[in-house]
Coordinates of C-alpha atoms and ligand atoms in Angstrom, one line a residue:
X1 CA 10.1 -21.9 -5.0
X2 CA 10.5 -25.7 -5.5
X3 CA 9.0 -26.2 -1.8
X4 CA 6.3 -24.4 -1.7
X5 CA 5.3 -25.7 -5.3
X6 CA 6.0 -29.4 -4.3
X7 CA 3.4 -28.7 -0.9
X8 CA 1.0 -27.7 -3.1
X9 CA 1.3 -30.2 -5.7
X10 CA 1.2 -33.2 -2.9
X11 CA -2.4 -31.7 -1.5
X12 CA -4.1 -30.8 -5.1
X13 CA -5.1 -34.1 -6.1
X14 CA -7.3 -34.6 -3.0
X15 CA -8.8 -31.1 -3.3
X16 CA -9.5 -31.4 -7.0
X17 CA -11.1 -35.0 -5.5
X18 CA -13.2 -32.8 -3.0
X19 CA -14.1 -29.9 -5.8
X20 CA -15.4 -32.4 -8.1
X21 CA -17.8 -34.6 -5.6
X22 CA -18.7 -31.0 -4.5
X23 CA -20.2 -30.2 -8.1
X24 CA -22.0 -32.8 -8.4
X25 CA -24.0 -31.6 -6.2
X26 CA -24.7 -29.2 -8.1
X27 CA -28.2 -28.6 -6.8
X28 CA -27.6 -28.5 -3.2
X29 CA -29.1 -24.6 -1.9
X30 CA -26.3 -23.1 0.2
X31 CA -28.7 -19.8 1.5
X32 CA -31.4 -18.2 -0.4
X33 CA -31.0 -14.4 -1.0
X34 CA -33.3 -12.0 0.4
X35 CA -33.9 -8.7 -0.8
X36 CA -32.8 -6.8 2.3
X37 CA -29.5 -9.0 1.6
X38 CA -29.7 -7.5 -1.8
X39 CA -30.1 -3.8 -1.0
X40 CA -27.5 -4.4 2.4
X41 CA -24.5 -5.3 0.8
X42 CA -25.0 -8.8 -0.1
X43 CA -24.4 -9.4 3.7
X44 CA -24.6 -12.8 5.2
X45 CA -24.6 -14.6 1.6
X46 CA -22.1 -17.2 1.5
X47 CA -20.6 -17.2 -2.6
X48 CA -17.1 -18.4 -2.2
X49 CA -15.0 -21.0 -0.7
X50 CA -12.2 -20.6 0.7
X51 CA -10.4 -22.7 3.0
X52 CA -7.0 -20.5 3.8
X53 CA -9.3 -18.7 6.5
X54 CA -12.5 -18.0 8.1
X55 CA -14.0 -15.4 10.0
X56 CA -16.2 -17.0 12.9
X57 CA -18.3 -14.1 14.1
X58 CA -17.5 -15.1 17.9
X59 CA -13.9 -16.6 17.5
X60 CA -12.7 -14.2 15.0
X61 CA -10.3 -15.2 12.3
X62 CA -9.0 -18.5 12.4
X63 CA -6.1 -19.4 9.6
X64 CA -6.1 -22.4 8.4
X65 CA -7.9 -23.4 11.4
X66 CA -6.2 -21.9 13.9
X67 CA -7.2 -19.0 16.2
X68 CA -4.7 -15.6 16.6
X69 CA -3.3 -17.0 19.9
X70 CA -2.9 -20.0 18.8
X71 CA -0.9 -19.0 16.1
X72 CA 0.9 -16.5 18.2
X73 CA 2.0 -19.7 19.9
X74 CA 2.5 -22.0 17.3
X75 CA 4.1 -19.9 14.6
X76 CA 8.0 -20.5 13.9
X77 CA 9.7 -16.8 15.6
X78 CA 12.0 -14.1 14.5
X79 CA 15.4 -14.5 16.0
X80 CA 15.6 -13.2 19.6
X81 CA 11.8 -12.4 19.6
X82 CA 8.4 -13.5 20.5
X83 CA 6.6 -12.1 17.1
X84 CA 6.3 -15.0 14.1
X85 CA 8.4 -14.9 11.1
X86 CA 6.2 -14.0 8.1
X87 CA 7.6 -16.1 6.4
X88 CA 6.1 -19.1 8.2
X89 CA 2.9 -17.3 8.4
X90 CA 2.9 -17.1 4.3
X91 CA 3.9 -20.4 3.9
X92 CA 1.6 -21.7 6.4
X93 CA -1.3 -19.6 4.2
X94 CA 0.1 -21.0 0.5
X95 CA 0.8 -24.3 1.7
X96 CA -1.8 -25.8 4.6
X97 CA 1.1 -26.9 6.9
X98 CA 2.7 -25.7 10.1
X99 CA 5.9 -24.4 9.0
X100 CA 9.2 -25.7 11.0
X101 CA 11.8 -23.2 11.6
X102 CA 13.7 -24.2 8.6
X103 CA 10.7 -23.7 6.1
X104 CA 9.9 -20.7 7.4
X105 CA 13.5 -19.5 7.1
X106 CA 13.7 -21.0 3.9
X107 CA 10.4 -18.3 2.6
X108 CA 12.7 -15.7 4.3
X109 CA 15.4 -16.5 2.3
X110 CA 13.5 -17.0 -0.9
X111 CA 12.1 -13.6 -0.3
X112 CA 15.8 -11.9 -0.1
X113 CA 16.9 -13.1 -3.0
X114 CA 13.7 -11.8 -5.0
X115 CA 13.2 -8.6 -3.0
X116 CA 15.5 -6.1 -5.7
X117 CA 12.5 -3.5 -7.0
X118 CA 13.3 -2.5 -10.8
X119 CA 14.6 1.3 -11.3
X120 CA 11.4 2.0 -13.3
X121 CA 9.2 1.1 -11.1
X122 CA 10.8 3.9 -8.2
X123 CA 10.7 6.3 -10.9
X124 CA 7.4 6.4 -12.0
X125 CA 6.2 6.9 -8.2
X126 CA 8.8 9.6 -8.0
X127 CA 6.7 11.3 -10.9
X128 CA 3.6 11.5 -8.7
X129 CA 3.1 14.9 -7.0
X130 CA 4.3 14.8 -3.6
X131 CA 0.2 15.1 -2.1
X132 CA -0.4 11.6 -3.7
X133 CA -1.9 9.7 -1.1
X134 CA 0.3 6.5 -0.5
X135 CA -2.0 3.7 -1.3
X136 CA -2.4 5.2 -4.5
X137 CA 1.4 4.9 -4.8
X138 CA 1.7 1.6 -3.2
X139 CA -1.6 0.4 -6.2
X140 CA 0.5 2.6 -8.7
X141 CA 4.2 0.6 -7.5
X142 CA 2.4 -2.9 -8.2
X143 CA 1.0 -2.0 -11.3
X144 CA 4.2 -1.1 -12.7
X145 CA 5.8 -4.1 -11.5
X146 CA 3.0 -5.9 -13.5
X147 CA 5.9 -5.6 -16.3
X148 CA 7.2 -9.0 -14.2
X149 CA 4.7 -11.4 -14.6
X150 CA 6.1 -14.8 -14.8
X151 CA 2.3 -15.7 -15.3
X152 CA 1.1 -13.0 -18.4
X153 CA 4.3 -14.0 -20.4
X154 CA 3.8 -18.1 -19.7
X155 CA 0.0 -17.5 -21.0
X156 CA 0.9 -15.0 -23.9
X157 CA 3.0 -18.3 -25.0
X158 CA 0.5 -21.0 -23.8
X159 CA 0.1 -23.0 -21.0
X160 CA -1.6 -25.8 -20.0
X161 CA -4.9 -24.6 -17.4
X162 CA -3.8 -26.8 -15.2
X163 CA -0.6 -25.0 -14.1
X164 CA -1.8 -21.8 -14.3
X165 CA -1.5 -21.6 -10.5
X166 CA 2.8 -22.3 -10.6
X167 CA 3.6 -19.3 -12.6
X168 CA 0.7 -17.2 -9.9
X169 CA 2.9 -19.2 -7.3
X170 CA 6.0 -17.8 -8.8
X171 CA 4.2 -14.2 -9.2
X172 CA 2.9 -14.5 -5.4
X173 CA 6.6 -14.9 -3.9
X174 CA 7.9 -12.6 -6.7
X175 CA 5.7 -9.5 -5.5
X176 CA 5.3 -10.6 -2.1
X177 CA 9.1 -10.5 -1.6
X178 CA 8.9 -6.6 -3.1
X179 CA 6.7 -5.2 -0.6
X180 CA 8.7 -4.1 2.3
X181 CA 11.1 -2.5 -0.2
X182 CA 8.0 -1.1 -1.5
X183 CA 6.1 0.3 1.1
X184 CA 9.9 2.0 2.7
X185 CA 10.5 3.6 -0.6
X186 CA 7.0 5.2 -0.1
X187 CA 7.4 6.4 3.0
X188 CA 11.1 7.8 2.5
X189 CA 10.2 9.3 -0.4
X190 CA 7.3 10.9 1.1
X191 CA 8.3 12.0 4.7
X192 CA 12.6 11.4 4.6
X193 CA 13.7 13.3 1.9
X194 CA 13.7 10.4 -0.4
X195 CA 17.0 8.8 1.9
X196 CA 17.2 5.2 0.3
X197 CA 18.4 2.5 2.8
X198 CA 18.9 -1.1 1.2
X199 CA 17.7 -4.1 2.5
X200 CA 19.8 -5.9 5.1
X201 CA 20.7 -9.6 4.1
X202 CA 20.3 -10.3 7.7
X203 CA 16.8 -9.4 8.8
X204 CA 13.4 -10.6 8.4
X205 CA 10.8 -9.5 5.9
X206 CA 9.0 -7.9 8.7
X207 CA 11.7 -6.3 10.2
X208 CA 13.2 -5.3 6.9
X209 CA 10.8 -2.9 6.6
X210 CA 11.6 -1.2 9.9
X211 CA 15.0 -1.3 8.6
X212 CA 14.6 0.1 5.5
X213 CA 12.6 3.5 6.6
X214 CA 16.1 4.0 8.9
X215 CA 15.3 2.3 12.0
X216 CA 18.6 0.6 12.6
X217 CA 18.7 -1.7 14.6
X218 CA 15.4 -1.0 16.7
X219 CA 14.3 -4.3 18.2
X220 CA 11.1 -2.9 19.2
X221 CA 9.9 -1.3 16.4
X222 CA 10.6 -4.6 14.5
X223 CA 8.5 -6.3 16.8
X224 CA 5.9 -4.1 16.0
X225 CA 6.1 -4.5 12.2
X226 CA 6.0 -8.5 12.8
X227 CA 2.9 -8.3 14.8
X228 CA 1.1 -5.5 12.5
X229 CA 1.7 -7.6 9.7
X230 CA 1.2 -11.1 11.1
X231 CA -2.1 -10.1 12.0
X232 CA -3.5 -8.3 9.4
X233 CA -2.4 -10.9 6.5
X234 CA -5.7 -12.4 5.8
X235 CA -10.1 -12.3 6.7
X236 CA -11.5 -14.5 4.5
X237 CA -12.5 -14.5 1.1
X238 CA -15.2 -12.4 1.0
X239 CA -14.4 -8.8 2.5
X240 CA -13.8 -5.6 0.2
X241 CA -10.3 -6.3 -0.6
X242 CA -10.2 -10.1 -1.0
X243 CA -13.5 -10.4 -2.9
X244 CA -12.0 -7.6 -5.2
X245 CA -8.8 -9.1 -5.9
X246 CA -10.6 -12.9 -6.2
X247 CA -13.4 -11.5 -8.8
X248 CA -10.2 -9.5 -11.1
X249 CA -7.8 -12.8 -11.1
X250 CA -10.8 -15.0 -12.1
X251 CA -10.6 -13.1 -15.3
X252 CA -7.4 -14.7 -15.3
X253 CA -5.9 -11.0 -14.8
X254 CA -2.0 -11.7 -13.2
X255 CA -1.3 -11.6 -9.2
X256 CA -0.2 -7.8 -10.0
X257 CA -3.3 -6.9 -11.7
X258 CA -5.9 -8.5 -9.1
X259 CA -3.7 -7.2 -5.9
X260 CA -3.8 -3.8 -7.3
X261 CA -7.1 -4.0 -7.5
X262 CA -7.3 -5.3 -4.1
X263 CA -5.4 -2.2 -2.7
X264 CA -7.8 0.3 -4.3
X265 CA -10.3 -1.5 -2.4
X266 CA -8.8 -1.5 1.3
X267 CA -7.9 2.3 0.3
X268 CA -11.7 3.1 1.2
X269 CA -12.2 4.7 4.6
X270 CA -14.6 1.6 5.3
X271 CA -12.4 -0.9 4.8
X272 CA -8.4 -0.3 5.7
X273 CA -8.2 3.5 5.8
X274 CA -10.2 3.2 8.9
X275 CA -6.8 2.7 10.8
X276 CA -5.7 6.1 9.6
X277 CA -8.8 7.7 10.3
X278 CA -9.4 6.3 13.5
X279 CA -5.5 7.6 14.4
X280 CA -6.5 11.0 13.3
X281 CA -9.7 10.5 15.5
X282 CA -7.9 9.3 18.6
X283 CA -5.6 12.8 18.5
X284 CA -8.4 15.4 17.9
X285 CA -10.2 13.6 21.0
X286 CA -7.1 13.7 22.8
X287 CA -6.3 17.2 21.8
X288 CA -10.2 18.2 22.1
X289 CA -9.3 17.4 26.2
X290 CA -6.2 18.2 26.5
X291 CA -5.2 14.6 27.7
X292 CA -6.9 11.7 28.4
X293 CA -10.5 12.8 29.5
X294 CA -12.4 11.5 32.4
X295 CA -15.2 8.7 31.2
X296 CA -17.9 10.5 32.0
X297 CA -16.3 13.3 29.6
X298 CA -16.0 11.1 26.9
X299 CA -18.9 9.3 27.3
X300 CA -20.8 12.9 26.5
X301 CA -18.6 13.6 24.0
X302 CA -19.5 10.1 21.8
X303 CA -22.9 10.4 22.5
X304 CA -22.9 13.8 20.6
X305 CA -21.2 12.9 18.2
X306 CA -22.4 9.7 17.1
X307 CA -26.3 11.6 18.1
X308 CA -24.7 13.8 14.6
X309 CA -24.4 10.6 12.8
X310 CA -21.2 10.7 12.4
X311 CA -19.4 7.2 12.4
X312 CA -16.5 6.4 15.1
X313 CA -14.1 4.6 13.4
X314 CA -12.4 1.1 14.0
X315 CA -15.6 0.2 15.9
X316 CA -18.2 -2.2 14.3
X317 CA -17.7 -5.7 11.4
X318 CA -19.7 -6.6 8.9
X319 CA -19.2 -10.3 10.2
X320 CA -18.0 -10.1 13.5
X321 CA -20.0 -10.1 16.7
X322 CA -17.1 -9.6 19.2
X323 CA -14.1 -8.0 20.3
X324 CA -11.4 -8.6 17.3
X325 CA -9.3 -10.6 18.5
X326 CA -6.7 -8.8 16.7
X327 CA -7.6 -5.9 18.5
X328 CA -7.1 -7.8 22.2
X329 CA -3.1 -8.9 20.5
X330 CA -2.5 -5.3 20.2
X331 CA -4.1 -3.9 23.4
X332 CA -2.0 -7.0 25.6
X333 CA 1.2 -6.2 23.3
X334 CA 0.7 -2.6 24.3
X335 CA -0.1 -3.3 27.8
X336 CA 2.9 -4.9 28.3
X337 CA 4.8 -2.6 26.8
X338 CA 4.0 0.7 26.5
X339 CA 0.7 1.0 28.7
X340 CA 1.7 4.3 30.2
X341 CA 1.3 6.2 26.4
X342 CA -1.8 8.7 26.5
X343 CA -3.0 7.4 22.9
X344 CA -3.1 3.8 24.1
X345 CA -5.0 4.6 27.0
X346 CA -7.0 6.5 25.4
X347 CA -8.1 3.5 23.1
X348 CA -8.7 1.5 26.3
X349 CA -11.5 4.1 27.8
X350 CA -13.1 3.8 24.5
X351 CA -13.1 0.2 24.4
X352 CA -14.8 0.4 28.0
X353 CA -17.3 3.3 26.7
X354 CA -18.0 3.2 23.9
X355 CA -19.8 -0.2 23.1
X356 CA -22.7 0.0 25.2
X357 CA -23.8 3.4 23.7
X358 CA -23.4 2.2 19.8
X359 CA -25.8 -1.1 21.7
X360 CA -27.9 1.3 22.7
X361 CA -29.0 3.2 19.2
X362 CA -30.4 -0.3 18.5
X363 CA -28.9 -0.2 15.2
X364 CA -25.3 -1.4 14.9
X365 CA -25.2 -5.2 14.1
X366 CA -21.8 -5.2 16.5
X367 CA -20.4 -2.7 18.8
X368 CA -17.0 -4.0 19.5
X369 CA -13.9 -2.8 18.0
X370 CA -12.3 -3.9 15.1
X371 CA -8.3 -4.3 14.1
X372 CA -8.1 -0.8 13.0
X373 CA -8.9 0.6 16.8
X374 CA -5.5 0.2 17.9
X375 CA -3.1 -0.7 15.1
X376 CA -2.2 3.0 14.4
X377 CA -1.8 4.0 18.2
X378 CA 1.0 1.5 18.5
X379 CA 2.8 2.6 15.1
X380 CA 2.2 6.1 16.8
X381 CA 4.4 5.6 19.9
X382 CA 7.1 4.1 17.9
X383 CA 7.9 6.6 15.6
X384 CA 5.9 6.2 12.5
X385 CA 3.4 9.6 13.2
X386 CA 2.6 10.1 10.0
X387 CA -1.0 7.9 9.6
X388 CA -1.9 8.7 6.2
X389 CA 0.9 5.8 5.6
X390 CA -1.2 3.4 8.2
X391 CA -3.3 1.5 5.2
X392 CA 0.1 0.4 3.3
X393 CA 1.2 -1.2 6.1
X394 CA -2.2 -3.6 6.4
X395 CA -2.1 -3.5 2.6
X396 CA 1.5 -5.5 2.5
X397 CA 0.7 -7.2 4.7
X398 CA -2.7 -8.0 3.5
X399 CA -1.3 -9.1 0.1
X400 CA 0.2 -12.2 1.8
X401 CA -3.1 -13.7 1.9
X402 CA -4.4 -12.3 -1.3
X403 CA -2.0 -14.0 -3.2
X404 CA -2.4 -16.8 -1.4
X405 CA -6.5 -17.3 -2.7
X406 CA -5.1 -16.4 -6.2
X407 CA -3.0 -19.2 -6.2
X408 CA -5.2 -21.7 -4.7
X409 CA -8.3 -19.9 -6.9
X410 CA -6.2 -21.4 -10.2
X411 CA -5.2 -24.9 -8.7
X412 CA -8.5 -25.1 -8.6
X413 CA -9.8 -24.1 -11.5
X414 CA -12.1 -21.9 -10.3
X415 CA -14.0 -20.4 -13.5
X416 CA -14.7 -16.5 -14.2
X417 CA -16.6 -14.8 -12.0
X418 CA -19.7 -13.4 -13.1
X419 CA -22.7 -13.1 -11.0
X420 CA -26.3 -12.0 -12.5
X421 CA -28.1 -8.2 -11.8
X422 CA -31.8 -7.8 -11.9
X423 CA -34.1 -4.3 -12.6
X424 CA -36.3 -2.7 -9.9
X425 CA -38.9 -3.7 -12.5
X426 CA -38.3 -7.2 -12.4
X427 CA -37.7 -7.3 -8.4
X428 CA -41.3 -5.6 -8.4
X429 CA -42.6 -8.0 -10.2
X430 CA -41.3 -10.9 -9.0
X431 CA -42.5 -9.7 -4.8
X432 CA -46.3 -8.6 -6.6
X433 CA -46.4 -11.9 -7.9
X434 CA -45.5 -13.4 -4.6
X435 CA -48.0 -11.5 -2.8
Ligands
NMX501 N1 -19.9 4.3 14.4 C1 -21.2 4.8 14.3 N2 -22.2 4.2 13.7 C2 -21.9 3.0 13.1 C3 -20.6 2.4 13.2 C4 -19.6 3.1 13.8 N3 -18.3 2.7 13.9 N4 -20.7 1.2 12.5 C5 -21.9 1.1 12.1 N5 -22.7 2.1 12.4 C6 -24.1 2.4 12.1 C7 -24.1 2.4 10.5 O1 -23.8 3.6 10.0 C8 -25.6 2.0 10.3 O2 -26.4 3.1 10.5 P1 -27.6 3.4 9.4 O3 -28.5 2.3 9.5 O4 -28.1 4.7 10.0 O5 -26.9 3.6 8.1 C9 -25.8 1.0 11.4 O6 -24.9 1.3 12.4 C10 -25.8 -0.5 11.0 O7 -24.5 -0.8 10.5 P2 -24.0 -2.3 10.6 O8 -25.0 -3.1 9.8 O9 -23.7 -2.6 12.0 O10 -22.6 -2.2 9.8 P3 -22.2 -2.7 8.4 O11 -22.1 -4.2 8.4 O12 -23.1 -2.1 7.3 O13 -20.7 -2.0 8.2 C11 -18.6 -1.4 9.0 C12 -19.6 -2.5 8.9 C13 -17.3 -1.9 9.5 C14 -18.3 -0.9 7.5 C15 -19.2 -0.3 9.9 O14 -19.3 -0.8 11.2 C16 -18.3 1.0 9.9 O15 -18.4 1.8 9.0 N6 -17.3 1.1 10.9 C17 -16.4 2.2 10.9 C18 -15.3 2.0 9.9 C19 -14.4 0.9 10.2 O16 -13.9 0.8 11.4 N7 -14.0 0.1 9.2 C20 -13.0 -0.9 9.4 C21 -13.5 -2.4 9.2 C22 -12.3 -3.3 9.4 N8 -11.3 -3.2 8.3 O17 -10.2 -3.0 8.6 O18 -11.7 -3.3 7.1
MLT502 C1 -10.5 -7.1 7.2 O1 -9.5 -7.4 7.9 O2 -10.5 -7.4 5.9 C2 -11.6 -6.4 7.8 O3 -11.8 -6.7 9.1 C3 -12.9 -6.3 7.0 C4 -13.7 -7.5 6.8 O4 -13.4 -8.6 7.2 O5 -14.8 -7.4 6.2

């Protein structure tokens, strides 16, 4: 897309500028690694730069600067709604510029006229028995679209390093314009007989997917889909998913390849399956009470269960020290809309018990809940019950900013990733010595 490639071009010459007097600094100690860091998950370490987004553990994720309300705000909207065009969001990721209405239409457009999915790639999902969890499918649907690489064939022929990140610019709208189609066929195929609705020439990437699982016309619902996947589009560099896919495409592996990866990665019941499991969690409280218990109730009830060590999820960040403020989007959009649904309320006497007992085991770095504490109770309520589909939803949406880092990852000629391990031995050593 000629626009989003001349954006980028304009800006690269400064940030190759700012790379370069950056290296030679070469010396320059960032953080020094401690070996609790080590054995707790490398937490805390700062190994990548990224400037699409930032988590700030008190502000919560701010994209390309700008906080979630802001961009709630500032973000060009779908026609005759509230909720932001992704389209604007992704060019506003890729490109470092507030869209206008035109140039987020324009990434709308683009993505229409790339969104066809090849026959192939239906069929050999169709082949997977019908148990098959559907991030495996939604990995499995990207991997066979790999086929398309604009990038792979350009390298198999030979390309200059320095444009390696057009043809990942060319693979990033390619598969980003897929996903809707995607993730619908998935969920048709798993829970609607297979019924195949085409996309409408009309609607919005968001909204096409609401569309294309058979829910004409639902203005609601559509709102729903842009706000789930507005806000769940990008954290930072350095989470499960985005580390994952960052590390795989600085083997040079294509956009399919390293988002694939990336999805295998937010599959884990840490990372994005939490929204599913913390749906399934919200209905066996709620059926455990028969309703929506009274605090004191509940407050017994989490105390036992977390005294079992079980953990709760959608509650606690590896960086965050707050309330999510993707979390608070969700609770005011549900407030305002559908604040009389058991489930929702449910959420909300959790938020205001749950917190000060995980404080009080003195262990948990942060008690407050996270994006996957509400996200599935608002699918829920409108329709889409079945939550073992919750994690594609964050994962096409996720990809938006995935792509995004691969892109930017190349124009910057960021070099293979490969980090060093030590032995037990050697760490031994190295404290006896110390000591
Ligand atoms: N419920 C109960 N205990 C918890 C929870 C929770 N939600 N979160 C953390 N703890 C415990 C944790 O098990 C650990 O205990 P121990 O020392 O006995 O192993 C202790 O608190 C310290 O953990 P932290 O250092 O606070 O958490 P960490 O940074 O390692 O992990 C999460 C962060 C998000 C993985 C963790 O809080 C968690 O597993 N939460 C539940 C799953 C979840 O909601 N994940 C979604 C994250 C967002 N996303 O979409 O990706
Ligand atoms: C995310 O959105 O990726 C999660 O909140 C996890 C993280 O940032 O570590």
């Amino acid at each position: 897309m000629k626009l989003m490639e001349e954006r980028i071009e304009a800006q690269l010459p400064v940030w190759r500028e700012r790379v370069s007097r950056l290296r030679n600094n070469g010396d320059f100690k960032v953080c020094d690694v401690t070996v609790s860091q080590i054995y707790s998950g490398i937490r805390g370490v700062q190994i990548q730069v990224s400037d699409i987004s930032y988590v700030d553990p008190n502000k919560g994720i701010l994209i390309r600067g700008h906080t979630i309300s802001e961009l709630l705000d500032l973000l060009p909207k779908a026609k005759d709604s509230q909720m932001p065009l992704a389209g604007g969001l992704f060019f506003l990721l890729m490109c470092n510029e507030m869209p206008t209405n035109e140039e987020a239409e324009l990434v709308e457009e683009e993505w229409r006229k790339r969104c066809l999915i090849p026959t192939y790639v239906f069929n050999s999902i169709r082949r997977m028995p019908a148990d098959t969890h559907p991030m495996t499918l939604l990995s499995m649907g990207i991997m066979a679209l790999q086929r398309e690489s604009v990038f792979s064939k350009r390298y198999a022929e030979g390309m200059n390093k320095q444009d390696y990140w057009r043809s990942n610019l060319e693979d990033a709208i390619n598969l980003t314009a897929k996903l809707p189609g995607l993730a619908a066929f998935i969920y048709n195929l798993k829970y609607q007989d297979g019924i195949y609705v085409p996309p409408s020439t009309n609607l919005d990437w968001s909204a096409n997917f609401g569309h294309m699982i058979d829910r004409f016309k639902d203005q609601d619902y559509y709102d729903v889909c842009r706000l789930f996947f507005f806000l769940h589009s990008d954290h930072e560099g350095a989470n499960v998913s985005a580390h994952t896919t960052h590390l795989v495409s600085s083997a040079l592996s294509d956009v399919y390849l390293s988002c694939a990866a990336g999805m295998n990665g937010l599959a884990g019941p840490l990372h994005g399956l939490a929204n599913q499991e913390c749906l399934k969690w919200l209905i066996d409280v709620r059926d455990h009470f028969g309703g929506l218990p009274e605090q004191s109730a509940l407050e017994t009830f989490l105390r036992e269960q977390i005294g079992r060590g079980e953990l709760i999820p959608g509650y606690g960040h590896a960086v965050l020290r707050t309330t999510d403020p993707r979390f608070t989007a969700q609770l005011e959009f549900a407030n305002e809309n559908i604040k009389n649904d058991v489930l929702i309320q449910l959420v909300e006497l959790v938020y205001k018990t749950l917190p000060l007992i995980l404080r009080e085991s003195g262990k948990i770095s942060n008690p407050w809940p996270n994006v996957d504490a509400i996200n599935g109770a608002l699918q829920y309520h409108y329709g889409v019950t079945q939550y073992d589909f919750y994690t594609v939803l964050f994962g096409i949406s996720r990809i938006m900013g995935l792509v995004s880092h691969i892109v930017w990852a190349r124009a910057l000629l960021k070099p293979i990733e490969r980090p060093k391990s030590l032995t037990t031995d050697m760490l031994e050593a190295m404290i006896a010595g110390k000591n």
